[in-house]
Amino acid sequence: MELRHLQHFVAVAEDQHFTRAAERLLVSQSGLSASIRALERELQTPLFVRTTRRVTLTPAGRALLGEAERILAQVRAAHEAVAAVQGVLRGMLALGSEQCIAGVHVAGLLATFRHQHPDVEICLRQAGSGALAEEVAAGRLDLAFAVRTQADSDQLRSVPLTSEPMTLLCHSSHRLAAAGAAVTPEELGGEVFVDFHPDWGPRRTTDTVFAAAGVRRTVALEVNDVHTLLDLVDENLGVAVVPRHFAHKRASLTALPVKGTGEAVYETVALLPPRQATSPAARALMALLEATGASPGTTGTSPATTGASLEVTGTETTGAAGA
């Protein structure tokens, strides 16, 4: 099995089209088709269902895709490791992040990283924490800043960044704002909620809190960005349970503590692949994060105060969560 066969296979799987994949790879369509046929002969099974409009993966193709992506990511990391030993950090840093993530100022961190490592191409993708975890585990992202959604595994490890409690945001004329007291999930059961897509970290945390309390809630207004959520609450169209640092983004809203949440907190982490698959660029970014510390505007508990501090040796970064 040749690496170029895997590269061609992944490109066709991503584009779902031989012509587009060939154009992106700068190879002839006939050469690309021959490469895929060679791979199918070696594996003794079809990898794609071909139609006149597009191609889709067979079950065997879906099984191969994740492994192929991991292999290609490890090969890229090996090339970059050799370049790093030679004193030059180059290649690509593929980073994922949720919006308004606590514990790291992503834009400032990347600006400093680019200044220090101008030969590294930076690619950034925003998505929900669940999707980001899958992308890192599959090797499509070098690392991601996200909310913890699962335990560490053989394909995914996490470095704690910060944690904070959840807070209720409501309009100043809301009945709960007038009371000015902490609220429980039980007291919020009859409210209309504004919340994020279920894959977002804050939504996952809030769902966990209410499920643990046995309280059903109605998410009538589902959004995919922070400022729209704040706008809807500001118009008194619903209430929102969000990480505490969101309250600083809209002074006109009333913020109330949410009690009775047990151990459920909003915990942000850096998600990375296993050490042997972590790229030099990702290690350098984590080292820079440790050197610069958390964002000045971050609220909550810093890693240093939770016992989850990072330990940096050269460009290798480790932490209390198996980093």
XYZ file of C-alpha atoms in Angstrom:
323
model
C 0.000 0.000 0.000
C 1.543 3.290 -1.089
C 1.074 6.602 0.685
C -0.046 8.264 -2.538
C -2.866 5.717 -2.812
C -4.066 6.739 0.658
C -3.706 10.438 -0.188
C -5.767 9.940 -3.336
C -8.375 7.911 -1.462
C -8.816 10.575 1.239
C -9.106 13.349 -1.354
C -11.853 11.536 -3.270
C -13.655 10.759 0.008
C -13.551 14.433 0.985
C -14.655 15.820 -2.390
C -17.031 12.955 -3.257
C -15.992 13.542 -6.840
C -13.069 12.233 -8.912
C -12.718 15.313 -11.132
C -12.623 17.796 -8.249
C -10.211 15.612 -6.296
C -7.911 15.283 -9.322
C -7.890 19.046 -9.825
C -7.036 19.619 -6.163
C -4.259 17.028 -6.231
C -2.925 18.291 -9.593
C -3.073 14.812 -11.127
C -4.957 13.485 -14.134
C -8.385 11.997 -13.538
C -7.317 8.748 -15.216
C -4.273 8.541 -12.939
C -6.410 9.141 -9.872
C -8.913 6.479 -10.949
C -6.082 3.997 -11.541
C -4.682 4.740 -8.074
C -8.046 4.050 -6.418
C -8.508 0.840 -8.427
C -5.038 -0.333 -7.341
C -5.976 0.258 -3.699
C -9.273 -1.576 -4.123
C -7.470 -4.526 -5.737
C -5.013 -4.699 -2.868
C -7.791 -4.597 -0.264
C -9.987 -6.864 -2.400
C -13.089 -4.741 -1.897
C -14.765 -1.679 -3.462
C -14.152 1.535 -1.518
C -16.586 3.794 -3.375
C -20.052 3.597 -4.892
C -19.697 5.498 -8.182
C -22.537 7.414 -9.858
C -22.560 9.990 -12.641
C -22.954 12.827 -10.123
C -20.747 11.842 -7.173
C -19.082 9.004 -5.336
C -19.873 7.808 -1.822
C -17.970 5.535 0.520
C -18.859 1.881 0.910
C -18.802 0.408 4.449
C -15.234 -0.738 3.739
C -14.359 2.768 2.555
C -15.736 4.305 5.739
C -13.690 1.865 7.811
C -10.538 2.766 5.882
C -11.031 6.543 5.965
C -10.286 7.081 9.649
C -7.201 4.885 9.545
C -5.949 6.528 6.350
C -6.314 9.991 7.867
C -4.406 8.940 10.982
C -1.603 7.390 8.899
C -1.230 10.520 6.773
C -1.257 12.736 9.866
C 1.520 10.648 11.435
C 3.581 10.834 8.246
C 3.176 14.610 8.196
C 4.175 14.778 11.868
C 7.279 12.701 11.112
C 8.365 15.083 8.351
C 7.794 18.073 10.608
C 9.700 16.425 13.472
C 12.750 16.008 11.250
C 12.510 19.644 10.183
C 12.251 20.690 13.856
C 15.430 18.769 14.703
C 17.127 20.692 11.909
C 16.141 23.894 13.690
C 13.234 25.017 11.491
C 9.598 24.626 12.469
C 7.532 24.433 9.290
C 4.493 22.703 7.869
C 0.912 23.330 8.935
C -0.863 23.831 12.251
C -4.475 22.671 11.972
C -6.304 24.093 14.990
C -9.913 23.827 16.107
C -11.750 25.925 18.682
C -15.197 26.649 20.018
C -16.377 30.262 20.067
C -15.532 32.322 23.156
C -13.626 29.461 24.747
C -12.441 30.134 28.295
C -8.845 29.668 29.389
C -7.124 30.794 26.198
C -7.128 33.931 24.047
C -6.976 32.142 20.708
C -6.381 35.149 18.445
C -3.578 36.543 20.602
C -1.971 33.131 20.985
C -1.968 32.543 17.229
C -0.579 36.023 16.534
C 2.380 35.344 18.838
C 2.840 31.877 17.352
C 2.925 33.256 13.809
C 5.489 35.861 14.832
C 7.732 33.163 16.328
C 7.174 30.551 13.605
C 6.493 32.356 10.292
C 7.136 29.208 8.218
C 4.156 27.376 9.757
C 0.838 27.729 7.938
C -2.052 28.177 10.377
C -5.493 26.745 9.605
C -8.321 27.436 12.083
C -11.744 25.795 12.248
C -14.614 26.646 14.608
C -16.993 23.854 15.577
C -18.704 22.215 18.543
C -16.631 20.352 21.095
C -17.916 16.917 20.107
C -16.952 17.419 16.466
C -13.572 18.878 17.432
C -12.773 15.834 19.569
C -13.560 13.559 16.626
C -11.398 15.662 14.283
C -8.380 15.494 16.611
C -8.802 11.749 17.192
C -9.024 11.183 13.423
C -5.868 13.208 12.776
C -7.638 15.956 10.834
C -6.732 18.542 13.496
C -3.415 18.867 15.324
C -5.148 20.121 18.453
C -8.315 21.870 19.569
C -9.486 24.128 22.364
C -12.808 22.748 23.504
C -15.017 21.721 26.398
C -14.322 18.278 27.834
C -16.911 15.908 26.386
C -15.283 12.517 26.980
C -12.559 10.768 28.918
C -9.047 10.455 27.520
C -8.466 7.479 25.224
C -5.756 5.856 23.120
C -6.521 8.348 20.345
C -7.235 11.493 22.355
C -5.668 13.179 25.378
C -6.547 16.407 27.133
C -4.742 19.174 28.988
C -7.003 21.113 31.410
C -7.161 24.870 30.830
C -9.794 26.231 33.221
C -13.186 25.528 34.764
C -16.047 27.697 35.996
C -19.649 27.377 37.188
C -22.692 27.862 35.016
C -24.726 31.067 35.319
C -28.304 32.016 34.441
C -28.728 35.034 32.150
C -32.139 36.704 31.973
C -33.716 40.045 31.085
C -33.685 42.663 33.845
C -37.513 42.606 33.940
C -37.688 38.811 34.366
C -39.273 37.581 37.602
C -36.025 35.846 38.598
C -34.035 39.060 38.125
C -36.292 40.829 40.610
C -35.645 38.126 43.224
C -31.891 38.444 42.694
C -31.172 35.039 44.252
C -29.387 31.893 43.099
C -31.638 29.497 41.196
C -31.859 25.722 40.897
C -32.624 23.599 37.822
C -35.987 22.754 39.405
C -36.929 26.451 39.531
C -36.117 26.814 35.831
C -38.099 23.839 34.555
C -40.955 25.930 33.163
C -38.800 28.541 31.442
C -38.243 28.949 27.699
C -34.542 28.579 26.934
C -32.163 30.068 24.415
C -29.250 27.674 23.873
C -26.636 26.458 21.448
C -26.540 23.476 19.099
C -26.347 20.204 21.118
C -22.715 19.678 20.046
C -21.527 22.883 21.726
C -19.738 22.580 25.064
C -22.000 24.986 27.033
C -25.121 23.169 25.773
C -23.639 19.794 26.724
C -22.825 21.094 30.205
C -26.300 22.573 30.701
C -27.977 19.392 29.427
C -25.914 17.406 31.946
C -26.988 19.697 34.803
C -30.702 19.397 34.022
C -30.557 15.671 33.288
C -28.849 15.058 36.642
C -31.622 17.030 38.360
C -34.312 15.110 36.454
C -35.706 18.357 35.033
C -36.988 18.659 31.485
C -36.507 21.993 29.763
C -37.657 23.547 26.501
C -34.966 24.892 24.162
C -37.185 26.878 21.808
C -34.460 29.116 20.387
C -31.347 27.269 19.206
C -28.422 29.305 17.890
C -24.838 28.817 16.721
C -23.188 32.000 17.928
C -22.791 33.711 21.289
C -23.956 37.186 20.340
C -27.248 35.984 18.859
C -27.920 34.104 22.101
C -27.278 37.286 24.096
C -29.476 39.327 21.750
C -32.418 36.938 22.185
C -32.126 36.961 25.970
C -31.784 40.755 25.851
C -35.162 40.892 24.057
C -36.680 38.774 26.869
C -37.447 35.906 24.495
C -35.990 33.338 26.872
C -33.340 32.656 29.492
C -29.956 30.980 29.076
C -27.674 28.930 31.299
C -24.125 29.654 30.154
C -20.536 29.662 31.465
C -19.980 32.478 33.955
C -17.625 34.474 31.720
C -20.416 35.009 29.160
C -22.100 37.371 31.641
C -19.363 39.970 31.078
C -20.315 40.264 27.404
C -23.696 41.955 27.992
C -23.970 44.295 30.995
C -27.710 44.854 30.422
C -28.542 41.258 31.359
C -29.000 39.950 34.883
C -26.669 37.108 35.878
C -27.666 34.729 38.661
C -25.722 31.773 40.117
C -27.082 28.313 39.391
C -26.934 26.100 42.468
C -27.598 22.413 42.923
C -25.516 21.398 39.886
C -23.434 18.802 41.715
C -20.035 18.385 40.108
C -21.137 19.617 36.671
C -18.972 22.560 35.616
C -17.880 24.103 32.354
C -14.355 22.687 31.896
C -12.216 23.699 28.948
C -9.268 21.663 27.715
C -6.725 21.454 24.949
C -7.381 18.260 22.981
C -4.377 16.525 21.438
C -3.613 13.182 19.769
C -1.280 10.686 21.501
C 2.245 11.973 22.150
C 3.797 10.013 19.296
C 1.298 11.537 16.864
C 1.472 15.118 18.183
C 3.054 17.420 15.635
C 5.981 19.709 16.530
C 3.777 22.699 15.710
C 1.144 21.557 18.211
C 3.806 21.015 20.872
C 5.212 24.484 20.184
C 1.760 26.060 20.500
C 1.160 24.317 23.827
C 4.562 25.452 25.071
C 3.680 29.013 24.068
C 0.318 28.738 25.856
C 2.106 27.689 29.042
C 4.622 30.502 28.680
C 1.994 33.206 28.119
C -0.613 31.870 30.553
C -4.415 32.122 30.286
C -6.229 35.034 28.677
C -6.289 38.140 30.927
C -10.073 38.269 30.537
C -10.600 34.651 31.593
C -12.691 33.942 34.645
C -12.896 30.733 36.578
C -10.129 28.563 37.929
C -6.766 28.456 36.245
C -4.897 25.185 35.749
C -2.301 26.278 38.275
C -4.884 26.457 41.053
C -6.522 23.131 40.241
C -3.360 21.067 40.233
C -3.600 20.685 36.462
C -0.634 22.850 35.588
C 1.344 22.184 32.440
C 4.941 21.101 32.492
C 7.016 22.106 29.507
C 10.279 20.491 28.527
C 11.588 21.852 25.243
C 8.593 21.683 22.928
C 6.930 18.739 24.706
C 4.017 19.769 26.932
C 2.506 17.546 29.562
C -0.284 18.004 32.048
C -2.170 16.343 34.843
C -4.771 14.821 32.551
C -2.393 12.464 30.856
C -0.934 15.097 28.581
